[in-house]
Every structure is written in structure tokens, then in C-alpha cells.
Tab-separated table of C-alpha atoms and ligand atoms in Angstrom:
chain	number	residue	atom	x	y	z
A	4	UNK	CA	0.000	0.000	0.000
A	5	UNK	CA	1.418	3.270	-1.139
A	6	UNK	CA	0.131	5.340	1.812
A	7	UNK	CA	2.125	3.194	4.188
A	8	UNK	CA	5.411	3.699	2.379
A	9	UNK	CA	4.799	7.426	2.154
A	10	UNK	CA	4.015	7.595	5.875
A	11	UNK	CA	7.188	5.656	6.758
A	12	UNK	CA	9.325	7.789	4.473
A	13	UNK	CA	7.960	10.985	6.053
A	14	UNK	CA	8.297	9.801	9.641
A	15	UNK	CA	11.315	7.524	9.630
A	16	UNK	CA	13.674	9.904	11.435
A	17	UNK	CA	11.191	10.326	14.249
A	18	UNK	CA	10.566	6.540	14.343
A	19	UNK	CA	14.295	6.015	14.781
A	20	UNK	CA	14.788	8.745	17.364
A	21	UNK	CA	11.934	7.482	19.493
A	22	UNK	CA	13.452	4.006	19.492
A	23	UNK	CA	16.844	5.405	20.514
A	24	UNK	CA	15.127	6.967	23.507
A	25	UNK	CA	13.617	3.588	24.487
A	26	UNK	CA	17.025	1.896	24.124
A	27	UNK	CA	18.595	4.279	26.623
A	28	UNK	CA	16.701	2.610	29.484
A	29	UNK	CA	18.797	-0.291	30.864
A	30	UNK	CA	15.897	-2.700	31.413
A	31	UNK	CA	17.968	-5.745	32.396
A	32	UNK	CA	15.509	-8.202	33.955
A	33	UNK	CA	18.057	-10.675	35.331
A	34	UNK	CA	19.849	-8.247	37.618
A	35	UNK	CA	17.999	-6.697	40.584
A	36	UNK	CA	20.175	-3.613	40.459
A	37	UNK	CA	18.231	-2.560	37.345
A	38	UNK	CA	14.778	-3.103	38.906
A	39	UNK	CA	13.780	0.573	38.803
A	40	UNK	CA	15.011	0.878	35.210
A	41	UNK	CA	12.884	-2.079	34.196
A	42	UNK	CA	9.923	-0.335	35.829
A	43	UNK	CA	10.793	2.881	33.975
A	44	UNK	CA	10.819	0.983	30.685
A	45	UNK	CA	7.296	-0.311	31.375
A	46	UNK	CA	6.124	3.300	31.903
A	47	UNK	CA	7.836	4.274	28.677
A	48	UNK	CA	5.963	1.554	26.772
A	49	UNK	CA	2.658	2.693	28.286
A	50	UNK	CA	3.232	6.268	27.196
A	51	UNK	CA	4.306	5.193	23.712
A	52	UNK	CA	1.175	3.078	23.270
A	53	UNK	CA	-1.070	5.949	24.351
A	54	UNK	CA	0.707	8.337	22.008
A	55	UNK	CA	0.313	5.866	19.151
A	56	UNK	CA	-3.430	5.894	19.745
A	57	UNK	CA	-4.289	3.020	22.105
A	58	UNK	CA	-7.587	3.619	23.965
A	59	UNK	CA	-6.421	2.207	27.261
A	60	UNK	CA	-3.095	1.023	28.620
A	61	UNK	CA	-2.606	-0.592	32.014
A	62	UNK	CA	0.499	-1.597	33.887
A	63	UNK	CA	0.181	-4.730	36.002
A	64	UNK	CA	2.744	-5.131	38.754
A	65	UNK	CA	3.918	-8.715	39.357
A	66	UNK	CA	6.210	-10.497	41.826
A	67	UNK	CA	9.086	-9.396	39.598
A	68	UNK	CA	8.650	-7.015	36.642
A	69	UNK	CA	5.500	-5.223	35.390
A	70	UNK	CA	3.380	-6.332	32.446
A	71	UNK	CA	2.039	-3.692	30.056
A	72	UNK	CA	-1.343	-4.303	28.457
A	73	UNK	CA	-2.972	-1.953	25.980
A	74	UNK	CA	-5.739	-2.058	23.398
A	75	UNK	CA	-7.409	-0.263	20.548
A	76	UNK	CA	-10.852	-1.670	19.969
A	77	UNK	CA	-12.353	-0.436	16.716
A	78	UNK	CA	-15.404	-2.680	16.622
A	79	UNK	CA	-16.040	-5.808	18.678
A	80	UNK	CA	-17.249	-7.591	15.555
A	81	UNK	CA	-13.889	-7.214	13.805
A	82	UNK	CA	-11.030	-9.672	14.285
A	83	UNK	CA	-8.468	-8.975	16.987
A	84	UNK	CA	-4.684	-9.200	16.774
A	85	UNK	CA	-2.738	-9.551	20.017
A	86	UNK	CA	0.842	-8.336	19.705
A	87	UNK	CA	3.240	-9.855	22.228
A	88	UNK	CA	6.816	-8.795	22.902
A	89	UNK	CA	9.248	-7.981	25.696
A	90	UNK	CA	10.822	-4.739	26.861
A	91	UNK	CA	13.411	-6.439	29.081
A	92	UNK	CA	16.901	-7.154	27.796
A	93	UNK	CA	19.807	-9.489	28.546
A	94	UNK	CA	22.677	-8.280	30.734
A	95	UNK	CA	25.116	-6.222	28.629
A	96	UNK	CA	28.289	-7.909	29.929
A	97	UNK	CA	31.131	-8.129	29.050
A	98	UNK	CA	31.109	-4.339	28.807
A	99	UNK	CA	34.700	-3.983	27.605
A	100	UNK	CA	33.819	-5.737	24.337
A	101	UNK	CA	31.285	-3.092	23.285
A	102	UNK	CA	32.522	-0.522	20.772
A	103	UNK	CA	30.068	1.987	22.268
A	104	UNK	CA	28.210	1.777	25.596
A	105	UNK	CA	25.224	-0.644	25.443
A	106	UNK	CA	22.694	1.920	26.656
A	107	UNK	CA	23.965	4.865	24.640
A	108	UNK	CA	22.602	3.891	21.235
A	109	UNK	CA	24.535	4.932	18.128
A	110	UNK	CA	23.816	4.536	14.425
A	111	UNK	CA	26.627	3.176	12.294
A	112	UNK	CA	26.467	1.834	8.731
A	113	UNK	CA	22.683	1.809	8.770
A	114	UNK	CA	22.439	-0.129	12.010
A	115	UNK	CA	21.329	0.866	15.504
A	116	UNK	CA	23.818	-0.391	18.115
A	117	UNK	CA	22.463	-0.922	21.645
A	118	UNK	CA	21.422	-3.734	23.968
A	119	UNK	CA	17.826	-4.597	23.076
A	120	UNK	CA	17.933	-2.904	19.656
A	121	UNK	CA	16.909	-6.172	17.998
A	122	UNK	CA	15.936	-8.311	21.017
A	123	UNK	CA	13.324	-7.101	21.547
A	124	UNK	CA	12.759	-3.383	22.060
A	125	UNK	CA	13.326	-2.498	18.401
A	126	UNK	CA	10.909	-5.193	17.290
A	127	UNK	CA	8.315	-4.277	19.931
A	128	UNK	CA	8.443	-0.670	18.839
A	129	UNK	CA	7.722	-1.661	15.215
A	130	UNK	CA	4.305	-2.854	16.404
A	131	UNK	CA	3.629	0.395	18.232
A	132	UNK	CA	4.596	2.440	15.182
A	133	UNK	CA	2.514	0.199	12.913
A	134	UNK	CA	-0.505	1.007	15.115
A	135	UNK	CA	0.236	4.728	14.902
A	136	UNK	CA	0.576	4.510	11.143
A	137	UNK	CA	-2.610	2.488	10.620
A	138	UNK	CA	-4.577	4.961	12.733
A	139	UNK	CA	-3.087	8.067	11.143
A	140	UNK	CA	-3.678	6.789	7.618
A	141	UNK	CA	-7.191	5.623	8.510
A	142	UNK	CA	-6.328	2.046	7.643
A	143	UNK	CA	-6.689	0.079	10.871
A	144	UNK	CA	-8.927	-2.817	9.757
A	145	UNK	CA	-9.193	-4.707	13.062
A	146	UNK	CA	-8.816	-4.513	16.839
A	147	UNK	CA	-5.376	-4.663	18.361
A	148	UNK	CA	-4.212	-5.659	21.806
A	149	UNK	CA	-0.690	-5.358	23.153
A	150	UNK	CA	0.931	-7.535	25.776
A	151	UNK	CA	4.484	-6.385	26.467
A	152	UNK	CA	6.295	-8.057	29.331
A	153	UNK	CA	9.496	-7.460	31.286
A	154	UNK	CA	10.528	-11.025	32.155
A	155	UNK	CA	11.016	-12.842	28.872
A	156	UNK	CA	14.767	-13.045	29.269
A	157	UNK	CA	14.347	-14.712	32.663
A	158	UNK	CA	11.645	-17.200	31.728
A	159	UNK	CA	8.292	-15.280	31.720
A	160	UNK	CA	7.120	-16.764	35.041
A	161	UNK	CA	4.875	-13.814	35.999
A	162	UNK	CA	3.329	-13.648	32.544
A	163	UNK	CA	2.349	-17.310	32.799
A	164	UNK	CA	0.183	-16.523	35.834
A	165	UNK	CA	-1.167	-13.368	34.209
A	166	UNK	CA	-2.279	-15.235	31.085
A	167	UNK	CA	-4.053	-17.904	33.134
A	168	UNK	CA	-5.937	-15.225	35.098
A	169	UNK	CA	-6.763	-12.885	32.191
A	170	UNK	CA	-8.046	-15.141	29.438
A	171	UNK	CA	-10.985	-12.885	28.601
A	172	UNK	CA	-8.858	-9.759	28.370
A	173	UNK	CA	-6.382	-11.523	26.088
A	174	UNK	CA	-8.977	-13.037	23.770
A	175	UNK	CA	-7.782	-12.659	20.196
A	176	UNK	CA	-7.908	-14.321	16.795
A	177	UNK	CA	-4.162	-14.460	16.430
A	178	UNK	CA	-1.048	-13.578	18.423
A	179	UNK	CA	1.581	-11.734	16.423
A	180	UNK	CA	5.148	-11.800	17.709
A	181	UNK	CA	8.276	-10.139	16.342
A	182	UNK	CA	11.077	-11.635	18.396
A	183	UNK	CA	12.787	-13.929	15.891
A	184	UNK	CA	14.817	-13.543	12.721
A	185	UNK	CA	14.746	-13.830	8.952
A	186	UNK	CA	17.352	-15.734	6.930
A	187	UNK	CA	18.631	-12.670	5.117
A	188	UNK	CA	17.337	-9.252	4.074
A	189	UNK	CA	16.823	-10.739	0.612
A	190	UNK	CA	15.456	-14.064	1.893
A	191	UNK	CA	12.448	-13.463	4.155
A	192	UNK	CA	11.318	-16.296	6.406
A	193	UNK	CA	8.702	-16.984	9.039
A	194	UNK	CA	9.605	-18.978	12.124
A	195	UNK	CA	7.374	-21.999	12.664
A	196	UNK	CA	9.352	-23.766	15.365
A	197	UNK	CA	11.073	-22.807	18.602
A	198	UNK	CA	13.036	-25.008	20.927
A	199	UNK	CA	11.959	-25.352	24.519
A	200	UNK	CA	14.299	-24.559	27.359
A	201	UNK	CA	15.105	-25.776	30.869
A	202	UNK	CA	17.725	-24.181	33.117
A	203	UNK	CA	19.842	-25.690	35.900
A	204	UNK	CA	22.398	-24.305	38.363
A	205	UNK	CA	25.107	-26.566	39.726
A	206	UNK	CA	27.293	-26.296	42.801
A	207	UNK	CA	30.083	-28.799	43.393
A	208	UNK	CA	31.713	-28.831	46.814
A	209	UNK	CA	34.988	-30.552	47.637
A	210	UNK	CA	36.970	-29.723	50.798
A	211	UNK	CA	35.262	-27.561	53.438
A	212	UNK	CA	37.550	-24.583	52.666
A	213	UNK	CA	39.984	-23.369	50.033
A	214	UNK	CA	43.229	-25.308	50.455
A	215	UNK	CA	46.896	-24.555	49.718
A	216	UNK	CA	47.345	-26.343	46.386
A	217	UNK	CA	50.930	-27.273	47.226
A	218	UNK	CA	50.211	-28.689	50.634
A	219	UNK	CA	47.091	-30.631	49.502
A	220	UNK	CA	47.468	-30.803	45.687
A	221	UNK	CA	47.407	-34.345	44.314
A	222	UNK	CA	45.714	-35.743	47.376
A	223	UNK	CA	42.309	-34.044	47.430
A	224	UNK	CA	39.707	-33.703	44.640
A	225	UNK	CA	39.589	-30.334	42.928
A	226	UNK	CA	35.895	-29.384	42.483
A	227	UNK	CA	36.634	-27.388	39.315
A	228	UNK	CA	38.249	-30.419	37.675
A	229	UNK	CA	35.439	-32.683	38.819
A	230	UNK	CA	32.772	-30.277	37.505
A	231	UNK	CA	34.563	-30.061	34.146
A	232	UNK	CA	34.740	-33.849	33.882
A	233	UNK	CA	31.091	-34.242	34.809
A	234	UNK	CA	29.987	-31.620	32.286
A	235	UNK	CA	32.230	-33.022	29.562
A	236	UNK	CA	30.765	-36.500	30.070
A	237	UNK	CA	27.295	-35.221	29.145
A	238	UNK	CA	28.220	-35.503	25.457
A	239	UNK	CA	29.858	-38.537	23.836
A	240	UNK	CA	32.276	-38.595	20.897
A	241	UNK	CA	29.399	-38.542	18.437
A	242	UNK	CA	27.869	-35.451	20.029
A	243	UNK	CA	25.009	-37.386	21.598
A	244	UNK	CA	23.802	-36.390	25.035
A	245	UNK	CA	24.524	-39.229	27.460
A	246	UNK	CA	21.741	-38.566	29.976
A	247	UNK	CA	19.670	-41.786	30.030
A	248	UNK	CA	16.260	-41.178	28.449
A	249	UNK	CA	17.270	-37.786	27.027
A	250	UNK	CA	15.960	-38.594	23.524
A	251	UNK	CA	13.006	-40.712	24.614
A	252	UNK	CA	10.310	-38.114	23.872
A	253	UNK	CA	11.954	-36.586	20.807
A	254	UNK	CA	9.566	-36.736	17.885
A	255	UNK	CA	11.471	-38.209	14.943
A	256	UNK	CA	11.198	-36.232	11.728
A	257	UNK	CA	10.372	-38.046	8.510
A	258	UNK	CA	12.898	-38.087	5.663
A	259	UNK	CA	10.564	-35.756	3.785
A	260	UNK	CA	10.374	-33.264	6.662
A	261	UNK	CA	14.149	-33.282	7.001
A	262	UNK	CA	14.622	-32.752	3.293
A	263	UNK	CA	12.172	-29.865	3.305
A	264	UNK	CA	13.848	-28.247	6.289
A	265	UNK	CA	17.305	-28.509	4.773
A	266	UNK	CA	16.156	-26.633	1.683
A	267	UNK	CA	16.557	-23.410	3.657
A	268	UNK	CA	19.650	-21.633	2.317
A	269	UNK	CA	22.687	-22.264	4.494
A	270	UNK	CA	26.271	-21.457	3.523
A	271	UNK	CA	28.764	-23.248	5.735
A	272	UNK	CA	31.731	-21.092	4.781
A	273	UNK	CA	29.904	-17.848	5.466
A	274	UNK	CA	28.656	-19.311	8.766
A	275	UNK	CA	32.183	-20.206	9.884
A	276	UNK	CA	33.580	-16.900	8.726
A	277	UNK	CA	30.888	-14.924	10.546
A	278	UNK	CA	31.662	-16.759	13.785
A	279	UNK	CA	35.440	-16.745	13.370
A	280	UNK	CA	35.646	-20.538	13.669
A	281	UNK	CA	37.598	-22.900	11.451
A	282	UNK	CA	35.219	-25.812	11.770
A	283	UNK	CA	31.830	-26.789	13.093
A	284	UNK	CA	30.838	-29.725	15.257
A	285	UNK	CA	27.700	-31.348	16.618
A	286	UNK	CA	25.612	-34.456	16.697
A	287	UNK	CA	26.686	-36.980	14.039
A	288	UNK	CA	24.178	-37.613	11.311
A	289	UNK	CA	22.554	-34.183	11.366
A	290	UNK	CA	23.122	-30.959	9.459
A	291	UNK	CA	23.922	-27.672	11.213
A	292	UNK	CA	20.378	-26.484	10.506
A	293	UNK	CA	19.000	-29.586	12.220
A	294	UNK	CA	21.462	-29.500	15.096
A	295	UNK	CA	20.407	-25.952	15.899
A	296	UNK	CA	16.662	-26.317	15.518
A	297	UNK	CA	15.141	-29.793	15.489
A	298	UNK	CA	17.611	-31.578	17.779
A	299	UNK	CA	17.883	-31.070	21.535
A	300	UNK	CA	21.123	-30.083	23.222
A	301	UNK	CA	22.739	-29.261	26.557
A	302	UNK	CA	24.769	-26.057	26.733
A	303	UNK	CA	27.005	-24.670	29.427
A	304	UNK	CA	26.192	-20.944	29.815
A	305	UNK	CA	28.666	-20.128	32.577
A	306	UNK	CA	31.239	-21.849	34.758
A	307	UNK	CA	33.250	-20.418	37.598
A	308	UNK	CA	35.187	-21.088	40.736
A	309	UNK	CA	38.564	-20.465	42.317
A	310	UNK	CA	40.750	-17.412	41.979
A	311	UNK	CA	40.080	-15.052	39.063
A	312	UNK	CA	41.907	-11.902	40.169
A	313	UNK	CA	45.217	-10.536	38.994
A	314	UNK	CA	48.349	-12.636	39.376
A	315	UNK	CA	48.234	-16.109	40.850
A	316	UNK	CA	46.785	-17.587	43.985
A	317	UNK	CA	47.639	-21.220	44.565
A	318	UNK	CA	44.542	-22.899	45.918
A	319	UNK	CA	42.319	-25.881	45.532
A	320	UNK	CA	38.971	-24.095	45.736
A	321	UNK	CA	36.295	-25.484	47.987
A	322	UNK	CA	33.563	-25.000	45.372
A	323	UNK	CA	32.874	-24.802	41.646
A	324	UNK	CA	29.727	-23.614	39.906
A	325	UNK	CA	27.994	-23.825	36.544
A	326	UNK	CA	24.850	-22.608	34.800
A	327	UNK	CA	23.439	-24.986	32.213
A	328	UNK	CA	20.445	-24.895	29.876
A	329	UNK	CA	18.932	-27.680	27.838
A	330	UNK	CA	17.268	-26.830	24.534
A	331	UNK	CA	14.288	-29.056	23.984
A	332	UNK	CA	12.278	-30.151	20.962
A	333	UNK	CA	8.777	-31.626	20.562
A	334	UNK	CA	7.640	-33.604	22.642
A	335	UNK	CA	10.197	-33.126	25.421
A	336	UNK	CA	8.767	-31.564	28.579
A	337	UNK	CA	10.920	-29.158	30.615
A	338	UNK	CA	9.897	-30.500	34.058
A	339	UNK	CA	10.563	-34.083	33.067
A	340	UNK	CA	13.894	-33.187	31.455
A	341	UNK	CA	14.992	-31.227	34.530
A	342	UNK	CA	14.312	-34.290	36.688
A	343	UNK	CA	16.252	-36.517	34.289
A	344	UNK	CA	19.180	-34.116	34.326
A	345	UNK	CA	19.266	-33.789	38.107
A	346	UNK	CA	19.029	-37.532	38.654
A	347	UNK	CA	21.809	-38.267	36.188
A	348	UNK	CA	24.079	-35.492	37.378
A	349	UNK	CA	23.863	-36.620	40.982
A	350	UNK	CA	24.458	-40.215	39.923
A	351	UNK	CA	27.701	-39.452	38.073
A	352	UNK	CA	29.101	-37.406	40.967
A	353	UNK	CA	32.223	-39.131	42.354
A	354	UNK	CA	32.221	-39.876	46.118
A	355	UNK	CA	34.822	-37.222	46.916
A	356	UNK	CA	32.531	-34.231	46.146
A	357	UNK	CA	28.954	-33.258	46.917
A	358	UNK	CA	26.749	-31.896	44.163
A	359	UNK	CA	23.816	-29.548	44.544
A	360	UNK	CA	21.503	-29.127	41.540
A	361	UNK	CA	18.956	-26.293	41.520
A	362	UNK	CA	16.225	-26.551	38.904
A	363	UNK	CA	15.258	-23.306	37.209
A	364	UNK	CA	12.945	-21.897	34.566
A	365	UNK	CA	11.449	-23.843	31.711
A	366	UNK	CA	9.500	-23.341	28.517
A	367	UNK	CA	7.908	-25.817	26.124
A	368	UNK	CA	9.016	-26.243	22.512
A	369	UNK	CA	6.715	-24.891	19.810
A	370	UNK	CA	5.690	-26.066	16.370
A	371	UNK	CA	3.305	-23.875	14.377
A	372	UNK	CA	1.004	-24.571	11.498
A	373	UNK	CA	1.765	-23.111	8.072
A	374	UNK	CA	-1.881	-23.402	7.084
A	375	UNK	CA	-3.286	-21.094	9.773
A	376	UNK	CA	-4.869	-17.777	8.795
A	377	UNK	CA	-2.121	-16.025	10.734
A	378	UNK	CA	0.682	-17.741	8.829
A	379	UNK	CA	-0.993	-17.052	5.503
A	380	UNK	CA	-1.469	-13.375	6.374
A	381	UNK	CA	2.179	-13.107	7.429
A	382	UNK	CA	3.282	-14.834	4.251
A	383	UNK	CA	1.241	-12.449	2.104
A	384	UNK	CA	2.495	-9.421	4.025
A	385	UNK	CA	6.146	-10.439	3.675
A	386	UNK	CA	5.706	-11.435	0.054
A	387	UNK	CA	4.419	-7.942	-0.607
A	388	UNK	CA	6.987	-5.989	1.400
A	389	UNK	CA	10.070	-8.045	0.439
A	390	UNK	CA	8.796	-8.896	-3.068
A	391	UNK	CA	9.607	-12.491	-2.251
A	392	UNK	CA	7.612	-15.318	-0.717
A	393	UNK	CA	8.933	-16.140	2.767
A	394	UNK	CA	10.215	-19.605	3.676
A	395	UNK	CA	9.023	-21.348	6.856
A	396	UNK	CA	11.963	-22.120	9.174
A	397	UNK	CA	12.480	-23.694	12.569
A	398	UNK	CA	14.579	-21.722	15.003
A	399	UNK	CA	16.733	-22.913	17.877
A	400	UNK	CA	15.876	-20.093	20.290
A	401	UNK	CA	13.079	-20.127	22.844
A	402	UNK	CA	10.172	-17.860	23.731
A	403	UNK	CA	8.726	-19.576	26.780
A	404	UNK	CA	5.257	-18.035	26.670
A	405	UNK	CA	4.303	-19.133	23.144
A	406	UNK	CA	3.420	-22.722	24.070
A	407	UNK	CA	1.482	-21.451	27.061
A	408	UNK	CA	-0.517	-19.059	24.840
A	409	UNK	CA	-1.691	-22.035	22.833
A	410	UNK	CA	-2.418	-24.152	25.889
A	411	UNK	CA	-4.249	-21.515	27.930
A	412	UNK	CA	-5.743	-19.177	25.329
A	413	UNK	CA	-6.122	-21.730	22.514
A	414	UNK	CA	-4.798	-19.060	20.172
A	415	UNK	CA	-2.202	-19.560	17.423
A	416	UNK	CA	0.890	-17.417	17.358
A	417	UNK	CA	2.710	-16.142	14.304
A	418	UNK	CA	6.444	-15.570	14.676
A	419	UNK	CA	7.100	-12.792	12.205
A	420	UNK	CA	10.434	-11.400	13.339
A	421	UNK	CA	12.848	-9.219	11.394
A	422	UNK	CA	16.248	-9.744	13.074
A	423	UNK	CA	19.271	-11.342	11.455
A	424	UNK	CA	21.357	-13.962	13.183
A	425	UNK	CA	24.324	-11.648	12.724
A	426	UNK	CA	22.679	-8.996	14.943
A	427	UNK	CA	24.631	-10.142	18.027
A	428	UNK	CA	21.631	-10.597	20.264
A	429	UNK	CA	22.679	-11.533	23.841
A	430	UNK	CA	26.223	-10.522	22.852
A	431	UNK	CA	28.324	-7.341	22.809
A	432	UNK	CA	27.529	-4.866	20.004
A	433	UNK	CA	23.951	-5.997	19.517
A	434	UNK	CA	22.474	-4.092	16.600
A	435	UNK	CA	19.387	-3.837	14.434
A	436	UNK	CA	19.316	-2.738	10.828
A	437	UNK	CA	17.305	0.366	10.038
A	438	UNK	CA	16.180	-1.475	6.913
A	439	UNK	CA	14.809	-4.258	9.127
A	440	UNK	CA	13.174	-1.820	11.526
A	441	UNK	CA	11.320	0.100	8.813
A	442	UNK	CA	10.539	-3.066	6.826
A	443	UNK	CA	9.089	-4.517	10.006
A	444	UNK	CA	6.757	-1.566	10.527
A	445	UNK	CA	5.554	-1.810	6.933
A	446	UNK	CA	5.086	-5.590	7.050
A	447	UNK	CA	3.237	-5.550	10.371
A	448	UNK	CA	0.783	-2.990	8.974
A	449	UNK	CA	0.296	-5.181	5.905
A	450	UNK	CA	-0.274	-8.174	8.186
A	451	UNK	CA	-3.182	-6.336	9.809
A	452	UNK	CA	-4.679	-5.718	6.410
A	453	UNK	CA	-4.282	-9.309	5.170
A	454	UNK	CA	-5.362	-10.906	8.419
A	455	UNK	CA	-8.518	-8.794	8.535
A	456	UNK	CA	-9.296	-9.645	4.910
A	457	UNK	CA	-8.646	-13.386	5.368
A	458	UNK	CA	-10.828	-13.482	8.487
A	459	UNK	CA	-13.871	-12.013	6.745
B	507	LIG	N1	14.109	-13.455	21.058
B	507	LIG	C1	14.775	-14.504	21.747
B	507	LIG	C2	14.514	-15.874	21.177
B	507	LIG	C3	14.913	-16.075	19.739
B	507	LIG	C4	16.001	-15.433	19.192
B	507	LIG	C5	14.187	-16.930	18.964
B	507	LIG	C6	16.338	-15.619	17.869
B	507	LIG	C7	14.528	-17.141	17.655
B	507	LIG	C8	15.599	-16.478	17.093
B	507	LIG	C9	14.363	-14.458	23.205
B	507	LIG	O1	14.420	-13.163	23.734
B	507	LIG	C10	15.333	-15.254	24.021
B	507	LIG	O2	16.488	-14.956	24.000
B	507	LIG	N2	14.831	-16.222	24.766
B	507	LIG	C11	15.616	-16.907	25.719
B	507	LIG	C12	14.667	-17.573	26.669
B	507	LIG	C13	15.195	-17.923	28.008
B	507	LIG	C14	16.043	-16.885	28.661
B	507	LIG	C15	14.105	-18.390	28.922
B	507	LIG	C16	16.522	-17.890	25.027
B	507	LIG	O3	16.173	-18.464	23.978
B	507	LIG	O4	17.633	-18.112	25.529
B	508	LIG	MN1	13.557	-11.808	22.505
B	509	LIG	MN1	16.607	-12.779	24.116
């Protein structure tokens, strides 16, 4: 639609500047020292929604971070789109690897650099600007609801309760989410699968205090070494996870499904070059695309213990720690997998240490239907805005609430994200292309149009 492009062209500088303002708020959900900033970000979202033309916006406090809910109801008889996203971000560390401070956004080579620029503030703001644009051009063809949370990056626990208690409020015909990526700016795609997740924290204790490593070394177990051995044993030489029963609930893909999935463009050399690695690895018998989307894995997210300051300190530390997450695929269940992990990890602990396993957050894997009205509307919208039909892809990341939306609200989600996997989400120098940002606003507006038409 021509009006949309004209509106974007006229307003793009303001669209960008408003986003930069949003990105300045360090809404890190994992770290309590940012609690008031997270709260400030929720207020910012409320104000932005009202300015864009929402009728009502409410902020719901939770045990942790607030949930923002807003709506624009045009006519109860029209279809309703619920846009979900998150205004919280991952911790910005390690700070010294950023070329510019994470919460002082800068534009360089057509990209906005800041924590949250792509994941997910930039993508959330596309939805808010799409609403503004549809209202200002008189083209809003349906009702819209917004559900923007502040705990996605820590597992969405509060939102789970909120959804269960507010089913009526959240009633919609489709849930539209921009928190994923496309293959390339020239190869649009729509995500139809997400892996589930289950997090664990581990504490290994050896001697009751740090010991002089000369006086005791060689005679007492070192908890760091033991933890490393235990972790390393979780994968065998073929890249299989060794936890008994780990693959029991994994739905096996047919040869046809695998063939279809591997049609998605993937260039190994470019992949290696982008990551600065000389080779890849992973489970034998599967392609990189499969390893990172349709196969489950166990990843070590952090490991620490002992002396880390300047110079040397010769000790056998008393304790060692690790943070681990499993990525799960249909039909693995987080709770069940956490139990399996804990049982196995305690079993392989040698007698000379004690192991404490704390089970954390979880989220179910997701598989979406390419024949739903939502998918078709997204496909049409992307086809129009990118001049190319999007490819359905399965992603390896997780958005814990999506499975719960289906279970509790019985509503299908559409994962129409606009990031690139080179955007450094969760990493230093996260960025989001201005092309992607503006294309997202355009495509979301087109989605509204196509979804409303298809639902007639
Ligand atoms: N937006 C991501 C998930 C994502 C990224 C999906 C790229 C597909 C492509 C989301 O914010 C995220 O990072 N989720 C966490 C969930 C966890 C902390 C509970 C994840 O996947 O690690
Ligand atoms: Mn995200
Ligand atoms: Mn994230």
C-alpha cells in the first residue's frame, strides 16, 4: 500500500529517534540492580502506546517485573490481533567488548547499536509504530491488543500466571510476535518452530575450605576439575547427550520433513567466517540447521570457581559452579527433562565431592502450522513488502510463553520477526538494521490488512 510507504518515508527519522530513547533505558531483567530501570521501561511503553493511539493502557505489577497491556478496539465484531513482545533485555556484559556503551545507542552503517535494539525493544516498537501509522492513515482494519512483558529473558514466570488469570482480556484471533529472525534481508522467512528450554544451576563442593594447592594438591579432589569432567561427560564422541532417556520423547522427523527443512539456504563457509571458527561440530548424522533447531542439546552458559583476580593464587577451591540450559524439541517436557538431568548429574558425581543441583525456569518447545490464517497473512504481508515469498523455518531459540498461549488461550501465534542472526543478540555490540526496523513496521501494517481480509 502506497500510503504506508509514504508515511514511513515521512516519519522515519522520528521513528528512529523514538526508538533510541527507548534503548537508553537499561531494562535488564536478570539483575535486581536494574529493577527501577525495568519499571521505567514499562512506563515508557505505556506512554508510547497511548501516544500511538491506544484507547487504554494498564500496567500490572507482578512479583518481579511489570506487564504492560494496551488495546485499541475499533469494533467488537472485527477480528483482533494480540501483539506480544518484551521490553526487558539481557545483561550487557562483558562491557569492555562493546565498541560503544550498550545503553547509549549509536547509528553506524545503517544499524542501531544498543542492547535490546533487535531483542526485543526495536521489534516491539515496530508494532507500536505500525498502530500509529494504521490509525493516522485511517487504515486500521481490526482490533489490536498489546501484551508487552518485562521477564522474557528470565523465563516469563509472571506472565504465565497473568495469562491464566486474564483469558478474557487476552482473547484474540491471532497472536503476532516479532522476536525472531529472517534468513537474510533478501530471503524473508517466518519462524514456525522454537526449541523449549530448561535451566539448571550446579554447585560442586569438595573440601570444606579453600586449600593450599601445594600442601594438599594431588591428594584431594579439585571441584573445578570434577565439575569439568562431569559436564564433559554429558556428550559422547558422536555429540550425543549421554543422559539416560534424554531422547526418549523426541519426535522423529520423517525423511521428507528433514529434506524440506534442509532446503533453507545455508552457507557453511559464510557461517564459519561470521563466527570466526575454522570448523563446526555437533551431533553426528545431522546438518547444522537440524542440530540448531530440530535436535535437543545441553549447553554450558557459565562456569566459575577459584581465583580469578590478577596474578596467581595457589589454591584448591572449595567450590565450583555452573549454569546450564537444555534446549528441547517436541515432545520433550521441561519438568521431566529437569528431573532426568538432576538424577543423572547426581548419579555421576564421584564420592569425593557433593553436588547440589537447583532446577530453574522452563518453557515448552513450539511447532506452528503453516496453514493457519495467521501464517498465511504473514506470508502475504512479507511477500508484498520483500517482493519475495517467505520460507518457513524452525529456530533454535526459545520464547517460553508461546506454548502457554496455545495451551491456555487456545490461540495460534505467528512468529514474524525481522532480526538477522548476525545482529549479536545476547552478545556485545547488539544491533538492528534500520532497513529491518522500517521493513518490520511496513510488514506488520500489511499483516493487519491481510489478516482482517482473510478473516472475513
Ligand atoms: N528473542 C529470543 C529468542 C529467539 C532469538 C528466537 C532468535 C529465535 C531467534 C528471546 O528473547 C530469548 O532470547 N529467549 C531466551 C529464553 C530464556 C532466557 C528463557 C533464550 O532463547 O535463551
Ligand atoms: Mn527476545
Ligand atoms: Mn533474548
